[in-house]
Amino acid sequence: MKIAVCIKQVPARDAVLRLNAESTWVRETDVSFEINEPDIYALEEALRLREKRGGEVAVCTLGPERAAQALKEALAKGADRAWHLDDPAFQNLDAYATARVLAAAVARENPDLVLTGLQADDDGFAQTGVILAEMLGWPHATIIMEIQASEKALKVKRELEAGWFQWIEMPLPAVLTIQSGINKPRYATLKGILAAKNKPLQKLGFEGLGLAPEAVSLRQKISKIYAPPKSGKTEFLEGASKEIARKLVEKLKNEARVI
Amino acid sequence: MGDEVLVFAEHHGGKPARAAWEALAGGQRLARDIGAAVATVVAGEDVAALADELAGAELSEVVALTSPLLRDYTPDGYTAALFQVIEQRQPRFVVFSHTYQARDFAPRLAAREGRGLIGDCLGYRRDGDRLVFVRPVFQGKLCADTEFVGEPPYFVSFQAAAFREDSVQRGAAPARVTSVAASLTPETIRAQAGEPFREAKQAVDLTQARAIVAVGRGIKGPENLELAKKLAEALGAELGASRPICDSGWLPMDRQIGSSGQTVAPHLYVALGISGAIQHQVGMKGSRTIVAINKDKEAPIFEIATYGVVGDLFEIVPPLIEEIKKKKPA
Ligand SMILES: Cc1cc2nc3c(=O)[nH]c(=O)nc-3n(C[C@H](O)[C@H](O)[C@H](O)COP(=O)(O)OP(=O)(O)OC[C@H]3O[C@@H](n4cnc5c(N)ncnc54)[C@H](O)[C@@H]3O)c2cc1C
């Protein structure tokens, strides 16, 4: 089985976020980056499917030069090869345009299965995998917590709200968006890190993908980002730890009457 | 171009979902603001009763979209059927609630139309003749003003509780119901959906708890859970957790609070090292008193906390346990 995993590099979870000069995104020079969390689970799922069924795992990212690090990490964990979609024209794309570029890359390779994380923790679109399926003309399922694959078909467990699930069956090829917690992701070993150096990492740009100019036209645009307005309802308790503890218990007892 | 806001009405178990009413409330407001009519569409095998119920809202029309192939929700079936309705009506806006179901098919539907979806919006505002949609980015740590580019139809989904279900305007008389038969063939539906089920084991019922101490990723490792347990004991509280704690297997799934876990509303909810992502908040924001201890003063959890402590939980919790033991009547 040939599996492609689309991953994204996003600011680290505990990064302190500052706005860029135009307040249209965060200042990327300030933060360290990591692989988007659900994408790590998607990659792990692909590696496990390969271990069970044979085949190969290719990882793909659309992102600037720094994103090559995410691909190297994925190769170190065991992916067989990587494609890096990097072009000045690929900056600040919306979910639709991102999916369009990814679709062009995936179509060249024709895998049996594409996995993505269910959303990116930076822009939070939760759409790219689904739109990618539409552009490829393949079936899809979202928020997946288990995959059973056979030669030509999939049976997957889809998470529903409030602790419910359902099984979904579909033919291959297909696109799945993977939920965090589906497995226990592995760490890269030293051997893996060394092996990664010899694995193919191919760079593809706008022209290499044979895209038409309108492929990267936007359907939505961020005009401004900012800290959420504060409701000011929260009462903050300050002081040394002991003092905070005393004040809090006082309030819980006398104001809130919960102890 | 029809000047219409078309609202997708989700339903479960033969009733419109709460999300449907919330989307209708949002759609009605949007329609008023842009001077458009508002209609709703409900899809299924037989939706007559659902359509009648929805017709109680002030709407220009309820579209009852039916086919035997729409008996169960599938992304293929819903995308194909709703695409036909949108092609025919050419609405200016198509409005959803940002539920699991909408996440599953709305981006596909919008893409089939060649258009974009601004998803998970907290709301919108008018800025001159522009409409600016506000959505969370970076897991709620920042907001993004987002605008559509290009031609309608514009697809938008609103987060749970962005609009109140009880703010839906009722009509003086029931709205007109129009039946539309979706033209689908069995081949349309590639991904076949099974019956919803729950995992058998659900040992803990947090919904009945008077007090809950919930831990998040700020607890660092399973070896530190003991500290949270001690606090819970001192408060007579149950232990709960954010999703990553259960994903890592540090606590069982049935202690998970949030959209994919339990929804709780205790008298007291203490959040230790939880950032307060929307999927966590929806499961606990009904709690009467919320205490948040988090070292990041920008953490979204502080927006809904009654009392906030900006600091290291490992420094605050031990003296807190001592104080509670002192103050509590023996
Ligand atoms: C479809 C879907 C469903 C989901 N369902 C759920 C769900 O049901 N429940 C749920 O909880 N999540 C759910 N999530 C995940 C959710 O989006 C968040 O990722 C998750 O809630 C984050 O958990 P957290 O707050 O523990 O971790 P983080 O977001 O990593 O936050 C950790 C917090 O700990 C603080 N911290 C770190 N160290 C300390 C310290 N020493 N002292 C004090 N504070 C500290 C940090 O400042 C940070 O705010 C879902 C996501 C999706 C996409």
XYZ file of C-alpha atoms and ligand atoms in Angstrom:
642
model
C 0.000 0.000 0.000
C 1.294 3.406 -0.994
C 0.477 6.033 1.619
C 0.995 9.786 1.499
C 0.894 11.790 4.718
C 0.390 15.554 4.573
C 1.990 17.276 7.534
C 2.384 20.900 8.550
C 4.946 22.697 10.626
C 3.325 25.020 13.170
C 4.582 27.230 16.021
C 5.429 25.159 19.100
C 2.539 24.721 21.502
C 4.110 26.730 24.310
C 5.475 29.469 22.013
C 4.875 33.044 23.144
C 3.013 34.557 20.230
C 3.679 38.115 19.114
C 1.985 39.802 16.175
C 3.800 40.809 13.003
C 4.020 44.492 12.027
C 0.794 44.375 10.009
C -1.043 42.296 12.659
C -1.954 39.757 10.012
C -0.110 36.791 11.528
C 2.357 35.999 14.314
C 5.984 37.033 14.110
C 7.533 33.811 12.897
C 11.097 34.851 13.671
C 10.217 34.762 17.388
C 9.000 31.214 17.674
C 10.263 27.679 17.365
C 8.333 25.270 15.174
C 7.205 21.668 15.481
C 5.071 19.198 13.550
C 1.370 19.855 14.081
C 0.220 17.403 16.748
C -2.531 15.472 14.885
C -0.145 15.128 11.917
C 2.302 13.232 14.138
C -0.465 10.725 14.832
C -1.275 10.557 11.102
C 2.350 9.769 10.303
C 2.499 7.092 12.997
C -0.668 5.484 11.619
C 0.867 5.405 8.134
C 4.051 3.783 9.449
C 2.008 1.119 11.246
C -0.044 0.390 8.127
C 3.167 -0.058 6.155
C 4.559 -2.376 8.819
C 1.394 -4.489 8.606
C 0.746 -4.409 4.882
C 3.994 -3.430 3.207
C 4.339 -0.603 0.740
C 5.751 2.828 1.298
C 5.102 6.054 3.167
C 5.754 9.423 1.562
C 5.434 12.618 3.591
C 4.521 15.901 2.069
C 4.466 19.413 3.419
C 3.582 22.774 1.969
C 5.599 25.410 3.731
C 8.633 27.671 3.612
C 12.228 26.551 3.880
C 12.066 25.961 7.652
C 9.395 23.281 7.059
C 12.064 20.958 5.655
C 12.863 20.217 9.300
C 9.422 18.642 9.734
C 10.102 16.380 6.758
C 13.506 15.377 8.114
C 11.884 14.455 11.391
C 9.294 12.351 9.588
C 12.007 10.606 7.571
C 13.897 9.937 10.810
C 10.786 8.323 12.259
C 10.630 5.991 9.280
C 8.932 7.640 6.299
C 10.531 6.514 3.026
C 10.640 9.773 1.145
C 9.494 13.346 1.287
C 8.204 16.104 -0.955
C 8.545 19.706 0.049
C 6.136 22.070 -1.701
C 7.888 25.378 -1.397
C 7.409 28.438 -3.541
C 6.967 32.158 -2.845
C 3.529 31.745 -4.417
C 2.559 29.298 -1.651
C 2.705 31.819 1.177
C -0.374 32.494 3.320
C -2.694 30.217 1.390
C -6.191 29.431 2.622
C -7.409 25.855 3.028
C -8.807 25.728 -0.501
C -5.615 26.853 -2.217
C -3.474 24.655 0.036
C -5.590 21.642 -0.861
C -5.306 22.522 -4.518
C -1.523 22.537 -4.425
C -1.462 19.350 -2.345
C -3.857 17.707 -4.801
C -1.490 18.464 -7.675
C 1.375 16.884 -5.756
C -0.616 13.830 -4.674
C -1.984 13.249 -8.185
C 1.582 12.882 -9.500
C 2.201 10.024 -7.118
C -1.161 8.327 -7.097
C -1.057 6.782 -3.622
C -3.750 4.408 -2.347
C -4.353 6.399 0.782
C -3.747 9.954 1.985
C -3.654 10.761 5.691
C -3.696 14.223 7.233
C -4.169 15.504 10.759
C -7.718 16.650 11.446
C -6.697 20.276 11.774
C -3.658 22.498 12.114
C -3.221 24.063 15.502
C -2.173 27.431 14.019
C -4.870 28.429 11.522
C -7.339 25.841 12.812
C -9.051 25.413 9.427
C -9.946 21.714 9.823
C -10.686 21.685 6.087
C -7.588 20.916 4.066
C -7.887 17.114 4.100
C -11.568 17.219 3.226
C -11.098 19.641 0.321
C -8.147 17.570 -0.883
C -10.446 14.535 -1.100
C -12.920 16.549 -3.153
C -10.220 17.730 -5.542
C -8.908 14.222 -6.004
C -12.458 12.936 -6.395
C -11.895 10.392 -3.621
C -14.072 9.459 -0.642
C -13.029 10.693 2.781
C -13.743 10.389 6.482
C -12.801 12.744 9.300
C -11.766 12.519 12.957
C -10.553 8.947 12.652
C -9.591 6.891 15.720
C -8.863 3.480 14.124
C -7.990 2.158 10.660
C -8.446 -1.361 9.372
C -7.145 -1.650 5.838
C -7.442 -4.400 3.265
C -6.169 -4.479 -0.315
C -8.967 -2.430 -1.815
C -10.975 -1.017 1.071
C -10.927 0.573 4.493
C -12.912 0.196 7.644
C -12.362 3.181 9.919
C -13.668 4.305 13.286
C -14.943 7.870 13.176
C -15.274 9.848 16.381
C -18.615 11.536 16.967
C -19.514 13.987 19.719
C -19.755 13.118 23.424
C -17.956 9.772 23.396
C -19.826 8.205 20.444
C -18.228 6.535 17.437
C -19.259 4.916 14.168
C -17.596 2.551 11.707
C -17.291 3.687 8.127
C -16.422 1.513 5.155
C -15.074 2.874 1.908
C -13.120 1.834 -1.145
C -9.558 2.971 -1.834
C -8.138 5.380 -2.798
C -9.360 7.619 0.001
C -8.411 10.485 2.297
C -8.644 10.246 6.100
C -8.151 13.002 8.667
C -6.651 11.612 11.843
C -7.522 12.550 15.427
C -4.912 12.879 18.159
C -4.837 9.865 20.462
C -5.390 7.229 17.732
C -2.034 5.598 18.622
C 1.153 6.144 20.592
C 3.559 7.909 18.259
C 7.142 6.638 18.192
C 10.230 8.730 18.721
C 12.968 8.901 16.132
C 15.919 6.657 16.980
C 19.528 7.627 16.401
C 19.651 5.000 13.675
C 16.567 6.549 12.082
C 18.080 9.998 12.191
C 21.203 8.742 10.446
C 19.223 6.781 7.860
C 17.105 9.855 7.091
C 20.121 11.618 5.659
C 20.110 9.255 2.681
C 16.397 9.319 2.003
C 15.048 11.316 -0.941
C 13.691 14.765 -0.171
C 12.297 16.351 -3.290
C 11.506 20.032 -3.591
C 8.616 21.051 -5.806
C 7.504 24.562 -6.710
C 4.681 26.176 -8.568
C 6.082 25.331 -11.976
C 7.243 21.849 -11.110
C 3.676 21.027 -10.150
C 2.329 22.408 -13.413
C -0.123 24.688 -11.634
C -2.184 27.369 -13.332
C -1.909 30.861 -11.775
C -5.470 30.737 -10.404
C -4.599 27.618 -8.430
C -3.312 29.779 -5.595
C -6.083 32.380 -5.660
C -7.666 32.914 -2.273
C -11.254 32.524 -1.179
C -10.742 33.981 2.268
C -8.240 36.354 3.774
C -7.248 37.378 7.275
C -7.372 41.157 7.627
C -6.210 41.338 11.242
C -5.336 39.158 14.191
C -5.455 40.222 17.809
C -5.785 38.955 21.353
C -9.376 37.954 22.190
C -11.252 40.722 23.945
C -11.304 40.141 27.701
C -14.647 39.936 29.378
C -13.035 41.085 32.618
C -15.263 38.729 34.608
C -12.416 36.728 36.069
C -11.165 37.760 39.478
C -7.402 37.249 39.547
C -5.803 36.364 42.852
C -2.275 37.564 43.352
C 0.490 37.328 45.888
C 2.793 34.644 47.190
C 1.551 31.068 46.760
C 0.471 30.750 50.396
C -1.396 33.993 50.263
C -3.140 33.013 47.021
C -4.141 29.708 48.581
C -5.575 31.481 51.618
C -7.505 34.026 49.515
C -8.853 31.365 47.196
C -10.139 29.142 49.988
C -11.683 32.185 51.632
C -13.548 33.024 48.418
C -14.611 29.460 47.732
C -15.994 29.249 51.261
C -17.621 32.655 51.692
C -18.366 33.973 48.195
C -18.922 30.901 46.082
C -19.929 28.717 49.065
C -18.591 25.592 47.429
C -16.521 24.348 50.358
C -28.223 35.727 -7.783
C -30.867 35.029 -5.169
C -30.506 37.260 -2.162
C -30.832 34.484 0.322
C -29.171 33.100 3.383
C -29.580 29.336 3.367
C -29.177 27.609 6.736
C -28.284 23.942 7.011
C -30.365 22.275 9.740
C -28.653 19.289 11.352
C -30.828 16.718 13.043
C -30.444 13.664 15.218
C -33.023 11.131 16.350
C -35.842 12.822 14.453
C -35.340 16.225 16.109
C -33.547 19.331 14.891
C -30.222 19.490 16.733
C -29.520 22.371 19.050
C -26.896 23.273 16.436
C -29.700 23.716 13.885
C -31.453 26.345 16.007
C -28.179 28.104 16.715
C -27.370 28.196 12.993
C -30.888 29.495 12.289
C -30.434 32.262 14.845
C -27.146 33.207 13.172
C -28.649 32.964 9.680
C -31.626 35.126 10.626
C -29.338 37.827 11.969
C -27.080 37.721 8.966
C -30.092 37.913 6.630
C -31.457 40.945 8.503
C -28.091 42.647 8.353
C -27.666 42.206 4.615
C -31.334 42.571 3.722
C -31.786 39.033 2.439
C -34.399 36.354 2.931
C -33.539 33.354 5.079
C -34.447 29.773 4.252
C -33.402 26.467 5.775
C -32.695 23.064 4.312
C -33.090 19.768 6.131
C -31.988 16.498 4.532
C -33.013 12.901 5.148
C -35.171 10.024 3.989
C -38.390 11.422 5.418
C -38.099 14.831 6.998
C -41.731 15.960 6.968
C -41.997 16.218 10.759
C -38.620 17.902 11.040
C -39.548 20.407 8.345
C -42.798 21.253 10.142
C -40.927 21.856 13.347
C -38.381 24.113 11.648
C -41.227 25.969 9.899
C -42.111 27.507 13.259
C -39.130 29.810 12.864
C -39.436 33.002 10.862
C -38.257 31.819 7.464
C -39.125 32.388 3.848
C -39.034 28.671 3.181
C -38.107 25.280 4.559
C -36.572 22.977 1.959
C -37.236 19.332 2.773
C -34.523 17.532 0.827
C -35.208 13.836 0.591
C -33.940 10.592 -0.857
C -33.846 7.032 0.479
C -30.073 7.422 0.129
C -30.101 10.225 2.690
C -31.444 7.992 5.474
C -28.078 8.035 7.247
C -25.725 10.961 7.125
C -22.813 10.379 4.730
C -20.484 13.079 3.431
C -20.940 11.873 -0.155
C -24.745 11.856 0.063
C -25.072 15.201 1.806
C -22.524 16.907 -0.410
C -24.202 15.733 -3.606
C -27.738 16.501 -2.430
C -26.993 19.936 -0.982
C -24.956 20.833 -4.035
C -28.110 20.399 -6.109
C -30.054 22.742 -3.837
C -27.325 25.370 -3.874
C -26.946 25.203 -7.642
C -30.643 25.752 -8.025
C -31.118 28.509 -5.426
C -27.749 30.313 -5.692
C -27.884 31.711 -2.144
C -25.514 34.489 -1.089
C -24.610 32.712 2.156
C -24.805 29.122 3.313
C -24.697 28.871 7.100
C -23.743 25.912 9.296
C -23.002 25.248 12.938
C -19.414 24.026 13.317
C -20.365 20.520 14.433
C -18.587 17.245 13.674
C -21.044 16.737 10.831
C -20.415 20.161 9.298
C -16.664 19.697 9.699
C -17.085 16.433 7.805
C -18.880 17.657 4.688
C -19.215 21.470 4.540
C -15.642 22.046 3.256
C -16.287 19.452 0.542
C -19.581 21.056 -0.441
C -18.032 24.523 -0.616
C -15.119 23.164 -2.662
C -17.489 21.462 -5.116
C -19.010 24.882 -5.606
C -15.460 26.209 -6.076
C -15.935 28.475 -3.067
C -14.462 28.896 0.400
C -15.779 28.170 3.878
C -14.894 30.430 6.797
C -15.216 27.931 9.593
C -15.664 27.888 13.358
C -16.642 31.590 13.576
C -17.312 33.201 16.938
C -19.437 35.797 15.189
C -19.242 38.517 12.585
C -19.536 42.251 12.372
C -20.275 44.818 9.733
C -17.503 47.142 8.797
C -19.011 49.635 6.365
C -20.322 47.407 3.587
C -17.886 44.620 4.407
C -18.708 41.622 6.524
C -15.909 40.562 8.819
C -16.033 37.088 10.320
C -14.174 36.482 13.562
C -12.629 33.083 14.117
C -10.187 31.677 16.655
C -6.648 30.807 15.601
C -3.829 29.243 17.617
C -6.323 27.206 19.642
C -8.214 30.267 20.806
C -5.166 32.217 21.908
C -5.781 34.765 19.132
C -8.730 35.922 17.019
C -8.588 36.459 13.270
C -10.816 38.894 11.364
C -11.469 37.023 8.154
C -13.159 38.146 4.964
C -14.375 36.381 1.881
C -12.572 36.978 -1.381
C -14.321 36.487 -4.721
C -17.855 35.647 -5.631
C -20.686 34.118 -3.592
C -22.030 31.726 -2.470
C -20.108 32.246 0.765
C -20.007 29.339 3.180
C -19.700 30.045 6.880
C -19.910 27.927 10.028
C -20.413 29.273 13.529
C -19.017 27.795 16.702
C -21.400 26.252 19.260
C -23.176 28.955 21.266
C -22.025 31.771 18.923
C -25.776 32.384 18.684
C -28.335 31.321 21.255
C -30.906 28.769 20.217
C -33.605 30.658 22.115
C -32.918 33.789 20.081
C -34.455 32.235 16.955
C -37.280 34.500 15.757
C -40.585 32.657 15.598
C -42.814 33.356 12.612
C -46.397 34.639 12.862
C -47.474 31.722 10.666
C -45.625 28.519 9.742
C -43.151 28.935 6.905
C -43.803 27.295 3.555
C -42.342 23.818 3.252
C -41.070 22.760 -0.187
C -40.202 19.144 -0.877
C -37.222 18.526 -3.106
C -36.204 15.042 -4.178
C -32.420 14.762 -4.347
C -31.263 12.925 -7.422
C -28.760 10.402 -6.115
C -27.643 6.976 -7.207
C -26.230 4.324 -4.887
C -22.808 4.828 -6.522
C -22.769 8.401 -5.230
C -22.249 7.118 -1.720
C -18.821 5.554 -1.467
C -18.196 5.889 2.267
C -20.901 3.855 4.031
C -21.778 4.812 7.591
C -22.452 2.365 10.402
C -24.662 2.875 13.454
C -23.296 5.160 16.177
C -22.100 3.301 19.269
C -20.364 4.000 22.573
C -17.382 2.150 23.943
C -18.757 -0.344 26.458
C -16.789 0.742 29.464
C -18.019 3.980 31.025
C -17.292 3.456 34.704
C -17.279 7.061 35.887
C -20.222 9.413 35.624
C -18.770 12.880 36.099
C -22.076 14.532 35.232
C -23.310 13.907 38.781
C -20.194 15.224 40.534
C -20.596 18.256 42.830
C -16.957 19.197 42.415
C -14.309 18.294 39.837
C -10.565 18.807 39.787
C -9.469 18.564 36.160
C -5.891 18.236 34.994
C -4.401 19.240 31.673
C -1.078 18.957 29.981
C 0.378 21.403 32.535
C 0.552 18.466 34.954
C 3.605 17.350 32.908
C 3.644 13.631 33.684
C 1.561 10.828 35.213
C 3.770 10.855 38.292
C 2.264 14.245 39.216
C -1.340 13.085 39.149
C -1.018 12.261 42.843
C -0.961 15.985 43.603
C -4.229 16.542 41.751
C -5.748 13.521 43.491
C -4.862 14.971 46.860
C -6.509 18.252 45.974
C -9.570 16.356 44.766
C -9.719 14.419 48.008
C -9.465 17.569 50.099
C -12.339 19.084 48.123
C -14.409 15.906 47.970
C -14.114 16.195 44.203
C -13.907 13.777 41.283
C -10.842 13.794 39.059
C -11.332 14.839 35.422
C -8.948 15.634 32.579
C -8.449 17.313 29.242
C -8.167 15.123 26.202
C -4.366 14.891 25.879
C -4.180 13.378 29.381
C -6.536 10.587 28.319
C -4.886 10.253 24.901
C -1.604 9.590 26.698
C -3.281 6.970 28.845
C -2.465 8.767 32.112
C -6.162 8.674 33.008
C -8.906 6.536 31.450
C -11.107 7.921 28.649
C -14.135 8.125 30.909
C -12.497 10.967 32.827
C -12.258 13.126 29.714
C -14.206 16.361 29.730
C -15.144 18.192 26.559
C -16.805 17.840 23.179
C -15.600 14.281 22.673
C -15.892 13.368 26.366
C -18.363 14.210 29.118
C -20.236 17.474 29.566
C -20.283 18.470 33.212
C -21.729 21.309 35.299
C -20.533 20.877 38.880
C -20.730 23.545 41.575
C -16.946 23.745 41.545
C -14.536 23.079 38.664
C -10.830 23.466 39.255
C -8.751 23.494 36.053
C -5.071 22.730 36.656
C -2.784 23.424 33.704
C -5.587 23.401 31.139
C -5.385 25.980 28.344
C -9.141 26.070 27.749
C -9.485 25.141 24.076
C -13.067 25.440 22.831
C -13.438 21.642 22.742
C -12.647 21.553 26.442
C -14.739 24.599 27.322
C -17.946 23.249 25.809
C -17.745 20.375 28.275
C -17.402 22.456 31.448
C -18.351 26.094 30.991
C -21.723 25.463 32.631
C -19.930 24.883 35.948
C -21.087 27.294 38.655
C -17.689 28.309 39.995
C -14.576 27.825 37.879
C -11.071 28.112 39.274
C -8.231 28.189 36.754
C -4.599 27.771 37.679
C -2.329 28.312 34.681
C 1.074 29.831 34.231
C 0.116 31.560 30.978
C -1.925 34.666 31.699
C -3.229 34.631 28.098
C -4.672 31.125 28.370
C -8.281 31.104 27.080
C -9.448 29.279 30.236
C -9.190 32.583 32.114
C -11.980 34.010 29.963
C -14.500 31.739 31.632
C -12.943 31.392 35.083
C -14.582 32.878 38.161
C -11.243 32.943 39.944
C -7.917 32.929 38.159
C -4.454 32.222 39.427
C -1.577 32.985 37.067
C 1.205 30.785 38.293
C 2.863 27.411 38.549
C 0.385 24.800 39.700
C 3.147 22.900 41.475
C 3.673 25.903 43.726
C 0.033 26.810 44.267
C -1.613 23.435 44.768
C 0.303 22.185 47.865
C -0.509 25.238 50.032
C -4.031 25.166 48.622
C -4.520 21.634 49.917
C -3.246 22.733 53.338
C -5.618 25.693 53.459
C -8.622 23.612 52.473
C -7.873 21.081 55.196
C -7.633 23.916 57.729
C -10.845 25.626 56.668
C -13.032 22.637 56.156
C -15.281 21.733 59.055
C -14.009 18.383 60.305
C -12.510 17.241 17.245
C -11.779 17.545 18.517
C -12.294 17.085 19.717
C -11.644 17.379 20.913
N -12.224 16.973 22.089
C -11.673 17.372 23.259
C -12.285 17.056 24.504
O -13.337 16.412 24.580
N -11.691 17.495 25.631
C -10.524 18.235 25.629
O -10.044 18.611 26.710
N -9.909 18.512 24.470
C -10.453 18.104 23.285
N -9.813 18.397 22.113
C -8.439 18.948 22.156
C -8.392 20.436 22.415
O -8.483 21.119 21.187
C -7.069 20.835 23.089
O -5.996 20.407 22.301
C -6.922 20.241 24.488
O -8.073 20.520 25.256
C -5.695 20.840 25.165
O -5.494 20.225 26.398
P -4.687 20.952 27.556
O -5.351 22.245 27.893
O -4.518 19.972 28.648
O -3.252 21.152 26.901
P -2.535 22.471 26.365
O -3.406 23.197 25.420
O -1.199 22.036 25.947
O -2.426 23.390 27.659
C -1.595 23.142 28.735
C -1.684 24.349 29.647
O -0.940 24.094 30.825
C -0.303 25.298 31.209
N 0.831 24.918 32.064
C 1.963 24.270 31.707
N 2.732 24.062 32.789
C 2.084 24.584 33.845
C 2.373 24.687 35.236
N 3.482 24.179 35.750
N 1.478 25.311 36.046
C 0.331 25.839 35.525
N 0.011 25.762 34.225
C 0.863 25.141 33.389
C 0.085 25.959 29.919
O 0.237 27.357 30.108
C -1.103 25.616 29.010
O -2.099 26.648 29.038
C -10.441 18.103 20.903
C -9.916 18.546 19.694
C -10.567 18.284 18.508
C -9.992 18.810 17.248
